[in-house]
Short mmCIF file of C-alpha atoms in Angstrom, two decimals:
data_model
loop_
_atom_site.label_atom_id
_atom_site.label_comp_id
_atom_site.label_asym_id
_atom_site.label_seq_id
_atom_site.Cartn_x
_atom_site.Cartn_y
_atom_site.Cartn_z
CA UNK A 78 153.36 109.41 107.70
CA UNK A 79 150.25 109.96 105.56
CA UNK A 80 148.19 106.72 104.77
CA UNK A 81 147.01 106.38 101.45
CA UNK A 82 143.80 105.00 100.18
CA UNK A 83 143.89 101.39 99.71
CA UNK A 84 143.86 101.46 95.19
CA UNK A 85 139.89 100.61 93.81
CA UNK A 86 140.54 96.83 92.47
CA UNK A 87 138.52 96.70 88.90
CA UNK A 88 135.48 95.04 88.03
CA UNK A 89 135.80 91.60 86.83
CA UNK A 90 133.37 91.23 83.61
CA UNK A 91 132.33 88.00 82.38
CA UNK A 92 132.89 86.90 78.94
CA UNK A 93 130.06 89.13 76.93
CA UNK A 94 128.62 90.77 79.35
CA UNK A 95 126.94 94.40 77.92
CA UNK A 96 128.72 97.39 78.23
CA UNK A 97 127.21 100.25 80.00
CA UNK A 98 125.63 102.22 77.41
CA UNK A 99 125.38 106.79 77.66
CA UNK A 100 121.28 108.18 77.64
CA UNK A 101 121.44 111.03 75.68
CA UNK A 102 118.20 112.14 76.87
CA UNK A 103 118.88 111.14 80.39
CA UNK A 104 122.63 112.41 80.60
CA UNK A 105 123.43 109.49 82.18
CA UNK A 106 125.23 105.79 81.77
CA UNK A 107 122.15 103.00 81.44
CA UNK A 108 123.65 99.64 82.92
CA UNK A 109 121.20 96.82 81.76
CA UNK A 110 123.24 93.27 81.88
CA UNK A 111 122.52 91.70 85.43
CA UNK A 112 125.87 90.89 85.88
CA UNK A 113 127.53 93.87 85.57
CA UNK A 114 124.15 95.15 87.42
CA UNK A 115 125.62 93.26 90.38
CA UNK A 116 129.05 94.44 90.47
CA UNK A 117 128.15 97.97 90.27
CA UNK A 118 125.85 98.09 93.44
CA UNK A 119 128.27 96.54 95.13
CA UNK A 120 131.77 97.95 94.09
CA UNK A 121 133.73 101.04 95.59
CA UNK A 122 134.27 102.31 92.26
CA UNK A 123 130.60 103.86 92.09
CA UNK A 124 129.36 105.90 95.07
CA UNK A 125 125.09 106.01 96.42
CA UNK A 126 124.83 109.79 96.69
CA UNK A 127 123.12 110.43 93.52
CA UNK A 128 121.28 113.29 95.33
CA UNK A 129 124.14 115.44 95.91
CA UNK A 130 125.47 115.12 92.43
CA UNK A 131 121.77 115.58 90.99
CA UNK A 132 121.50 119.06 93.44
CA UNK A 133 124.57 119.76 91.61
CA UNK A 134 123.79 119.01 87.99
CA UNK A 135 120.12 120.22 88.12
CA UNK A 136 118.91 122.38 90.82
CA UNK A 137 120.24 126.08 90.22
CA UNK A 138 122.03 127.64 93.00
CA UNK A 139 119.77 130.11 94.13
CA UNK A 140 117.18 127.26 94.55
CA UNK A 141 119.61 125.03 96.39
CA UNK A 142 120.17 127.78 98.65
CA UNK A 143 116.61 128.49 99.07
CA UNK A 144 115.97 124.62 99.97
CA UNK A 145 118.81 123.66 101.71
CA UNK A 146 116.72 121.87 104.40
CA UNK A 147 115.23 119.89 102.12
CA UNK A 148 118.56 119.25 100.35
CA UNK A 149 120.14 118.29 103.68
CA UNK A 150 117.74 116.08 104.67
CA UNK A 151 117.68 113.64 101.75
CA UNK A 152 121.36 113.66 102.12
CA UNK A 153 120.89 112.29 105.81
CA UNK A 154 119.40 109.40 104.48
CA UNK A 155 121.57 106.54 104.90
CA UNK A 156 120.79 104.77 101.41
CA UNK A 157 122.72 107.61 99.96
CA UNK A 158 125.87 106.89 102.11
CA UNK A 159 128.54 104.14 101.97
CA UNK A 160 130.63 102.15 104.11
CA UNK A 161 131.61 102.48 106.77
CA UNK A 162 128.84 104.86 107.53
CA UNK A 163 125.82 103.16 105.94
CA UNK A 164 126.94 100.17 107.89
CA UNK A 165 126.40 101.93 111.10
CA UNK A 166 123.75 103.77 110.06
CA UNK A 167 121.64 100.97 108.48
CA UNK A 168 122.61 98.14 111.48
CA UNK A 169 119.61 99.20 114.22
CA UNK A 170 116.95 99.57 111.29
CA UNK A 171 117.92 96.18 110.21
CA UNK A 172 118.18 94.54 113.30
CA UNK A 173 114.11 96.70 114.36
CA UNK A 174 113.29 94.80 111.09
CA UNK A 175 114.28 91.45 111.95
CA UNK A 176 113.00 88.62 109.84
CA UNK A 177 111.70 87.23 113.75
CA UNK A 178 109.85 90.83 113.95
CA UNK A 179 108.49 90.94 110.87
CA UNK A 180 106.94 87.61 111.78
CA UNK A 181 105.84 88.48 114.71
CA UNK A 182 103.89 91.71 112.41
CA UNK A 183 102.17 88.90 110.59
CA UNK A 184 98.98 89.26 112.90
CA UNK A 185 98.63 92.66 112.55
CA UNK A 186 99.48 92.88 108.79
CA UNK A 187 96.10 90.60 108.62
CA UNK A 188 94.18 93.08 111.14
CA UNK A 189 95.00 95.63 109.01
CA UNK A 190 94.16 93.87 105.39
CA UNK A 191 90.57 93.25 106.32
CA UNK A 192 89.90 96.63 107.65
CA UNK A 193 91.44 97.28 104.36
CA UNK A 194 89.05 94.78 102.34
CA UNK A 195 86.28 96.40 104.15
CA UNK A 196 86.40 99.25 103.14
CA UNK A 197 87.38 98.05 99.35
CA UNK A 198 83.54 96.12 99.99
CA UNK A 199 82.22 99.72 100.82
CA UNK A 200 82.97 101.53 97.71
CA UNK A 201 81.65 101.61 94.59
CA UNK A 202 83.76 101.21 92.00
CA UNK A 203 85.71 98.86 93.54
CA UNK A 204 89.11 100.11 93.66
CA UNK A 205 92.20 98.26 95.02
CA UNK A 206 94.72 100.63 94.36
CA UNK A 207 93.51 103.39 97.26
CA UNK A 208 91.53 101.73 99.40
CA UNK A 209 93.06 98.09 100.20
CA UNK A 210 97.15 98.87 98.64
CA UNK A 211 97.81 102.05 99.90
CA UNK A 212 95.65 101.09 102.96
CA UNK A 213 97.86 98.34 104.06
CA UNK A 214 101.15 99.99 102.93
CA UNK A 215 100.17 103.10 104.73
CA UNK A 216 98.38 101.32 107.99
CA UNK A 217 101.60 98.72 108.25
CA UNK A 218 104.14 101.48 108.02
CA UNK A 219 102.19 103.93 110.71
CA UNK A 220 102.22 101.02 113.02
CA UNK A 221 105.85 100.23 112.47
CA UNK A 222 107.11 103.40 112.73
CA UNK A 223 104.53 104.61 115.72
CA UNK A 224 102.84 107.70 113.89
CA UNK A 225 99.40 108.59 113.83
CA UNK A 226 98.80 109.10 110.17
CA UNK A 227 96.16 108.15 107.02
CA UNK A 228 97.25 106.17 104.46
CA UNK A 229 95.90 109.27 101.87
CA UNK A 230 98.41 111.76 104.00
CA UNK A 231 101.30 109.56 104.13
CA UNK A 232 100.90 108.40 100.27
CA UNK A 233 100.73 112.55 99.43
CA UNK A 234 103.94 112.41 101.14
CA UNK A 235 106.05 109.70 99.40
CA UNK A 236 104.19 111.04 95.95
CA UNK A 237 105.35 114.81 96.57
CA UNK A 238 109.13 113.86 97.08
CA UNK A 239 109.21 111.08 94.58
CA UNK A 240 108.04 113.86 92.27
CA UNK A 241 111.12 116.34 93.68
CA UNK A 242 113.51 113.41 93.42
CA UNK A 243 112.28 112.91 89.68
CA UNK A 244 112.37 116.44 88.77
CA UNK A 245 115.01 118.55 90.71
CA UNK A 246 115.05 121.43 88.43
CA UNK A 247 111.67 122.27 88.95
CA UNK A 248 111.06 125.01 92.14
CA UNK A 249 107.64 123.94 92.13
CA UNK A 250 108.34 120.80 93.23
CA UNK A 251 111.16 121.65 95.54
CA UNK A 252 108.75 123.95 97.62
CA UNK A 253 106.01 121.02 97.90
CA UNK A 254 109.00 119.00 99.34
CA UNK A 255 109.63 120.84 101.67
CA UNK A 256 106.76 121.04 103.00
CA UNK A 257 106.72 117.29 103.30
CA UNK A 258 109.75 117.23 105.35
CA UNK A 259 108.17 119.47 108.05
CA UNK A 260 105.25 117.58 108.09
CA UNK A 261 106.95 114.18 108.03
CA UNK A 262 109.55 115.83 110.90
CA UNK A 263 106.47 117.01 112.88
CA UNK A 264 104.75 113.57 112.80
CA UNK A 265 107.97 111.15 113.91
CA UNK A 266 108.30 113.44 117.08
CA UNK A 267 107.80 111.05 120.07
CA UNK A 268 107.06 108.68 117.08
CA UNK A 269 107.75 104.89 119.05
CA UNK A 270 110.32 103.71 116.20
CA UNK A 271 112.65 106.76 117.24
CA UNK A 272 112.78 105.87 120.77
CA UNK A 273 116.18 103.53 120.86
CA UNK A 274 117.88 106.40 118.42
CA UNK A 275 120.19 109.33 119.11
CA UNK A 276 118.21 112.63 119.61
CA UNK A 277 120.80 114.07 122.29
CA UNK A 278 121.97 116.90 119.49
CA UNK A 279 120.49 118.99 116.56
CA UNK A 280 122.87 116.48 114.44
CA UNK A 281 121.35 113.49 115.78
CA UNK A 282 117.50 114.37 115.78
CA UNK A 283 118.35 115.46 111.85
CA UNK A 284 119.58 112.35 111.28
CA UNK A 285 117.57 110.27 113.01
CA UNK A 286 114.17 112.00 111.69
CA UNK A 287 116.03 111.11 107.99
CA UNK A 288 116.38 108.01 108.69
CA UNK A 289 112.88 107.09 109.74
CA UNK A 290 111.33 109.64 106.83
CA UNK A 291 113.13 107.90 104.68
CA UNK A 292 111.87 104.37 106.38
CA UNK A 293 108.40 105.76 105.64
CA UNK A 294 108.86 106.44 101.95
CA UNK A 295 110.26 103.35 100.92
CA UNK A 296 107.08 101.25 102.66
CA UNK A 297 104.78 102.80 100.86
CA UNK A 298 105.12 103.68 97.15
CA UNK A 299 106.70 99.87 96.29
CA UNK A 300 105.03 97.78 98.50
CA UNK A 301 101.45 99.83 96.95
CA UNK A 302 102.40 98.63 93.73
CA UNK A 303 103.74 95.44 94.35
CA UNK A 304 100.22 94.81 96.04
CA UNK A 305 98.28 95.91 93.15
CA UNK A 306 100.16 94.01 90.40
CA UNK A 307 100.20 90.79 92.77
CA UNK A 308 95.90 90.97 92.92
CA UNK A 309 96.26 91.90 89.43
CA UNK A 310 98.23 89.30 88.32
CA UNK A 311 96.13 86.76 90.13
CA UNK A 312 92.55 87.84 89.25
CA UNK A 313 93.76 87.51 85.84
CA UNK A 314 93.79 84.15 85.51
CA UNK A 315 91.72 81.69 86.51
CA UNK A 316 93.53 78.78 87.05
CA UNK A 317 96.21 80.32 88.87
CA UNK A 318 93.54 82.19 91.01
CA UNK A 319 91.68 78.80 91.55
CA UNK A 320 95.53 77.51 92.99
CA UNK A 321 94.85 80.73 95.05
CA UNK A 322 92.24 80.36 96.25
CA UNK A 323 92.70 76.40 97.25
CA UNK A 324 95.91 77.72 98.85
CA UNK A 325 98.23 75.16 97.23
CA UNK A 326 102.01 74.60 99.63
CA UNK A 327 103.99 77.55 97.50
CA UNK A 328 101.52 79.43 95.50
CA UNK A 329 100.83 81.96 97.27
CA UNK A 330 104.84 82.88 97.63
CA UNK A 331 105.78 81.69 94.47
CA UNK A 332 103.03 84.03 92.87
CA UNK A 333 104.74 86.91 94.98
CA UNK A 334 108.34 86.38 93.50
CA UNK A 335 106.41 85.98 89.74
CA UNK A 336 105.28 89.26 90.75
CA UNK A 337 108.06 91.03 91.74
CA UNK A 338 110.20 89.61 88.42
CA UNK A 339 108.10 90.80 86.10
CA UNK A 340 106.18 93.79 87.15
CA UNK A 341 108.85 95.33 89.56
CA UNK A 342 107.93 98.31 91.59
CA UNK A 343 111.30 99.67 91.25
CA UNK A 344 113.15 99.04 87.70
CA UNK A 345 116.48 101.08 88.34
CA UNK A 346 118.69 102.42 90.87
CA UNK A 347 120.91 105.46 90.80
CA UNK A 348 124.83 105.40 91.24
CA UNK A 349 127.75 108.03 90.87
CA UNK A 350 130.98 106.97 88.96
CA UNK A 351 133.64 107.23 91.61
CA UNK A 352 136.97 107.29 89.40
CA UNK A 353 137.65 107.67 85.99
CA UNK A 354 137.12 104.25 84.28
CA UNK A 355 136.79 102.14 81.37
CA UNK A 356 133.96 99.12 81.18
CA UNK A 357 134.43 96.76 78.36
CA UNK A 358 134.92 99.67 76.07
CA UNK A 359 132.69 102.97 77.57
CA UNK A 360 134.55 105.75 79.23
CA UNK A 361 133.06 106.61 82.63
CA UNK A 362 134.13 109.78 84.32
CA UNK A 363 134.16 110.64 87.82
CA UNK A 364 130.62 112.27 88.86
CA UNK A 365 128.91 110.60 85.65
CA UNK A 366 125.22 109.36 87.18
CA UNK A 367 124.70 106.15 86.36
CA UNK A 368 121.05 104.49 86.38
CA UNK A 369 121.51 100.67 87.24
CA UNK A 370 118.45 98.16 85.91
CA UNK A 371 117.07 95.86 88.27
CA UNK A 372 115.34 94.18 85.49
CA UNK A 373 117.76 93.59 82.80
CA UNK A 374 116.15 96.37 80.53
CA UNK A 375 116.87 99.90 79.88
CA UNK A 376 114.64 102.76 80.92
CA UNK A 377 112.09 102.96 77.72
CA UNK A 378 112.24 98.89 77.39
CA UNK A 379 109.26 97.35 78.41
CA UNK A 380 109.02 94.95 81.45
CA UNK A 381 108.58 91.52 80.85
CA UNK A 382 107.58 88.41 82.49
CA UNK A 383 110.71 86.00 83.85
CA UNK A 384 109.83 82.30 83.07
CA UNK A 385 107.64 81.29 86.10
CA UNK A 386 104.82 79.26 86.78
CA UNK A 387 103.23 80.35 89.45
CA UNK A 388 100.72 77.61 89.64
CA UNK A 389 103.38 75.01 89.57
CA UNK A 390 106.20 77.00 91.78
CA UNK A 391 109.11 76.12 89.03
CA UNK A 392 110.71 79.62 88.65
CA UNK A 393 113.85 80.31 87.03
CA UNK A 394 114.43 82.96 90.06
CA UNK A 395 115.66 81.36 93.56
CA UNK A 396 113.31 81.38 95.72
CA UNK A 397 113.38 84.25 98.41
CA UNK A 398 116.35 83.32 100.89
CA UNK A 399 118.80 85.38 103.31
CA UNK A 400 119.62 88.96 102.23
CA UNK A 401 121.11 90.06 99.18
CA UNK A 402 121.04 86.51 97.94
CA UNK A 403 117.93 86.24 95.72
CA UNK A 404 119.13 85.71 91.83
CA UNK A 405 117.17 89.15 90.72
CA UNK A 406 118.02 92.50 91.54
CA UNK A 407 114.14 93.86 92.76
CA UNK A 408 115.35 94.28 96.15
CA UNK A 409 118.98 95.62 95.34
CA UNK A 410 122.55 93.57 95.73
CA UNK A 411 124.82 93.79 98.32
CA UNK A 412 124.89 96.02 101.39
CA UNK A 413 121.88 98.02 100.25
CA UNK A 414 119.31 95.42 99.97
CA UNK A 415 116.18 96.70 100.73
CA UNK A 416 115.69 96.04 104.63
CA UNK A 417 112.02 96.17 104.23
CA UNK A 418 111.71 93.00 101.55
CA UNK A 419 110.80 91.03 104.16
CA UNK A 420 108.03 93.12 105.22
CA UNK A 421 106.73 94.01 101.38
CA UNK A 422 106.63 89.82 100.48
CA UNK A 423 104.60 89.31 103.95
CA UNK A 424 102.00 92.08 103.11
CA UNK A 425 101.70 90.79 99.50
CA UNK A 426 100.94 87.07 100.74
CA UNK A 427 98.65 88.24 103.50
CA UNK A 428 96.76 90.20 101.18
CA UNK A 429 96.38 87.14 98.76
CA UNK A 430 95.20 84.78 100.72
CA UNK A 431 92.74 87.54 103.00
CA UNK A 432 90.88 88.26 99.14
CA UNK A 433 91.07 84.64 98.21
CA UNK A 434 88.96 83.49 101.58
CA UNK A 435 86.49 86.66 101.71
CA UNK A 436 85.96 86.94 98.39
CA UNK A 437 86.91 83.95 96.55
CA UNK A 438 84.46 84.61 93.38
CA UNK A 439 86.38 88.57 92.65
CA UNK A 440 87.29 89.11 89.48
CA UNK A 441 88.84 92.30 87.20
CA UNK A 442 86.13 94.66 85.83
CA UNK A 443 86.71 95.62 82.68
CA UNK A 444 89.53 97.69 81.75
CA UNK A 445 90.29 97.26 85.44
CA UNK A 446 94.26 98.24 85.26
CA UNK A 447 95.15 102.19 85.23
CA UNK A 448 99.06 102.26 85.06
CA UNK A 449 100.65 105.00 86.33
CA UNK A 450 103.48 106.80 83.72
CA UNK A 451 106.37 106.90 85.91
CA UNK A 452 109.56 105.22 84.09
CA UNK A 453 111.32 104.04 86.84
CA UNK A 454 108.15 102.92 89.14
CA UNK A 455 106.00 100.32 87.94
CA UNK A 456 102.70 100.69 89.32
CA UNK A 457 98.63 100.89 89.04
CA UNK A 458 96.67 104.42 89.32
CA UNK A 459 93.68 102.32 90.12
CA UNK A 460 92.89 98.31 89.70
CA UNK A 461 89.44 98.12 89.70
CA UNK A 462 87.70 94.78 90.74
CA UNK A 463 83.91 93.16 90.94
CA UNK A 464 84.15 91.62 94.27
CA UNK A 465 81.17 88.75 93.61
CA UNK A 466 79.91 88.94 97.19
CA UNK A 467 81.66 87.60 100.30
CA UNK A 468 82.56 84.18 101.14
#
């Protein structure tokens, strides 16, 4: 006898709660209340392949068949899959990034952020952005994944496909993408990360190369920006920089999570509307995209600051705990938290209190902040700083 799928139960909305509202201009559903945030990244009634249906909706057929490589290879990558499979898929990166290992990272992290501040000492202007946040992002992920690669090259990289990923329709950006992926595939051969993963088939070597591109891309981009805004956000004011720089119990962390609140490297996630359904009053339909906030705002809103002091350490946001648990949705909710938070909060702190030792007297040039236009990334072009001499 046939089994039949176990029925979808429905969401459960609070009293209130905002109902998902349709984008016009972005042709898809904009969910912006936190609490139905939550429920829809981590409900079986809306699916994580967003690239499929986006190859579907905007790439035309002849270029999907042009770029299927490239097309098959973001679908490999297990943030686009759901259970049971991205269980399985995601357990060994999760258990690689251990909260023990990432520890144990901690002295390298600081090798690697005063080469970094070295070089930022070197230059002229002074710019934080290439030479100390992409530096550490780039040198941190290179050492845990085992490739040989500059920061510039790998940061070209996560640029070219974020740009594909943005902007499907375009060929021009499809071709530069795949391009990537054969570079990307060519540098994780014999790369040490891979070494405890299937490669016995073509199947497994595709998907284990996915897994570990995609590794690489999301250490870099985020964790860039969320290192920028955090020496932005602390250079701009004195008093907090002064707690900084004193290296007050909490600060330093509590400055992080500030950080990550209200200038969020990542402001929304994609998700696919599984089954027809109806959310306090809005008509979803199966293979609708829907963009989920991770800030409470919709796409055009501008981000604002949560209520934290970060002098102080009283923050309306629980303080960073076990996975999936912290109150806001930076990292994701659910089985899809970002594996790498860990890893991005350690780099930010390191990088604090390595600036706030060697150069204690920095400060922000003028005009020093150069945001980049992406909507749904929120990070700095350049940062530029006047580092006051060394300690």
């Amino acid at each position: 006898m046939a089994r039949t799928a176990a029925p979808v139960p429905p969401l459960s909305l609070a009293d209130g709660v905002r109902a998902p509202e349709w984008d016009e201009g972005l042709e898809c559903w904009v969910v912006a209340d936190p609490r139905l945030a939550r429920q829809v990244l981590n409900h079986p009634g809306f699916a994580s392949g967003t690239f499929e249906r986006s190859f579907q909706l905007y790439m035309a057929d002849a270029t999907r068949a042009e770029y299927r490589e490239l097309t098959e290879f973001l679908r490999l990558w297990f943030v686009q899959a759901d259970a049971p499979e991205h269980t399985a898929l995601r357990r060994p990166v999760q258990r690689m990034l251990s909260a023990s290992y990432v520890r144990s990272l901690t002295p390298r992290v600081e090798e690697i952020t005063q080469e970094c501040l070295t070089r930022l000492a070197a230059t002229r202007p002074c710019d934080v952005m290439p030479a100390v946040a992409e530096g550490i992002s780039g040198e941190v992920m290179a050492h845990v994944v085992g490739v040989d690669v500059a920061p510039p090259v790998l940061h070209e990289w996560s640029r070219t496909l974020s740009l594909f990923i943005g902007a499907m329709y375009r060929r021009d950006h499809a071709r530069a993408a795949q391009r990537v992926m054969v570079e990307m595939t060519g540098a994780l051969a014999g790369a040490r990360a891979l070494a405890d993963f299937p490669t016995d088939t073509p199947e497994d070597r595709a998907r284990t190369n996915a897994t570990w591109a995609m590794c690489l891309f999301g250490g870099l981009e985020t964790t860039a920006s969320l290192l920028g805004s955090t020496v932005l956000t602390a250079l701009g004011d004195r008093e907090l920089w002064e707690a900084v720089r004193a290296d007050r119990p909490g600060v330093v962390e509590n400055l992080v999570e500030s950080v990550l609140v209200s200038r969020p490297p990542l402001r929304h996630l994609g998700r696919v509307v599984a089954h027809d359904q109806e959310i306090a009053g809005a008509r979803l339909r199966a293979g609708d995209l829907v963009l989920v906030s991770l800030t409470g705002q919709g796409p055009l809103d501008e981000a604002t600051p949560d209520a934290v002091c970060p002098v102080t350490g009283a923050s309306a946001a629980e303080p960073a705990g076990a996975e999936g648990t912290d109150r806001n949705l930076v990292f994701g909710y659910g089985p899809h938290y970002c594996v790498g938070a860990p890893l991005a909060r350690l780099e930010a702190a390191v990088l604090l209190r390595s600036l706030a030792r060697r150069f204690p007297n920095a400060r922000l040039s003028d005009e020093a902040a150069v945001w980049g236009p992406n909507l749904s990334y929120v990070g700095l072009d350049h940062l530029y700083v006047d580092l006051g001499g060394e300690a």
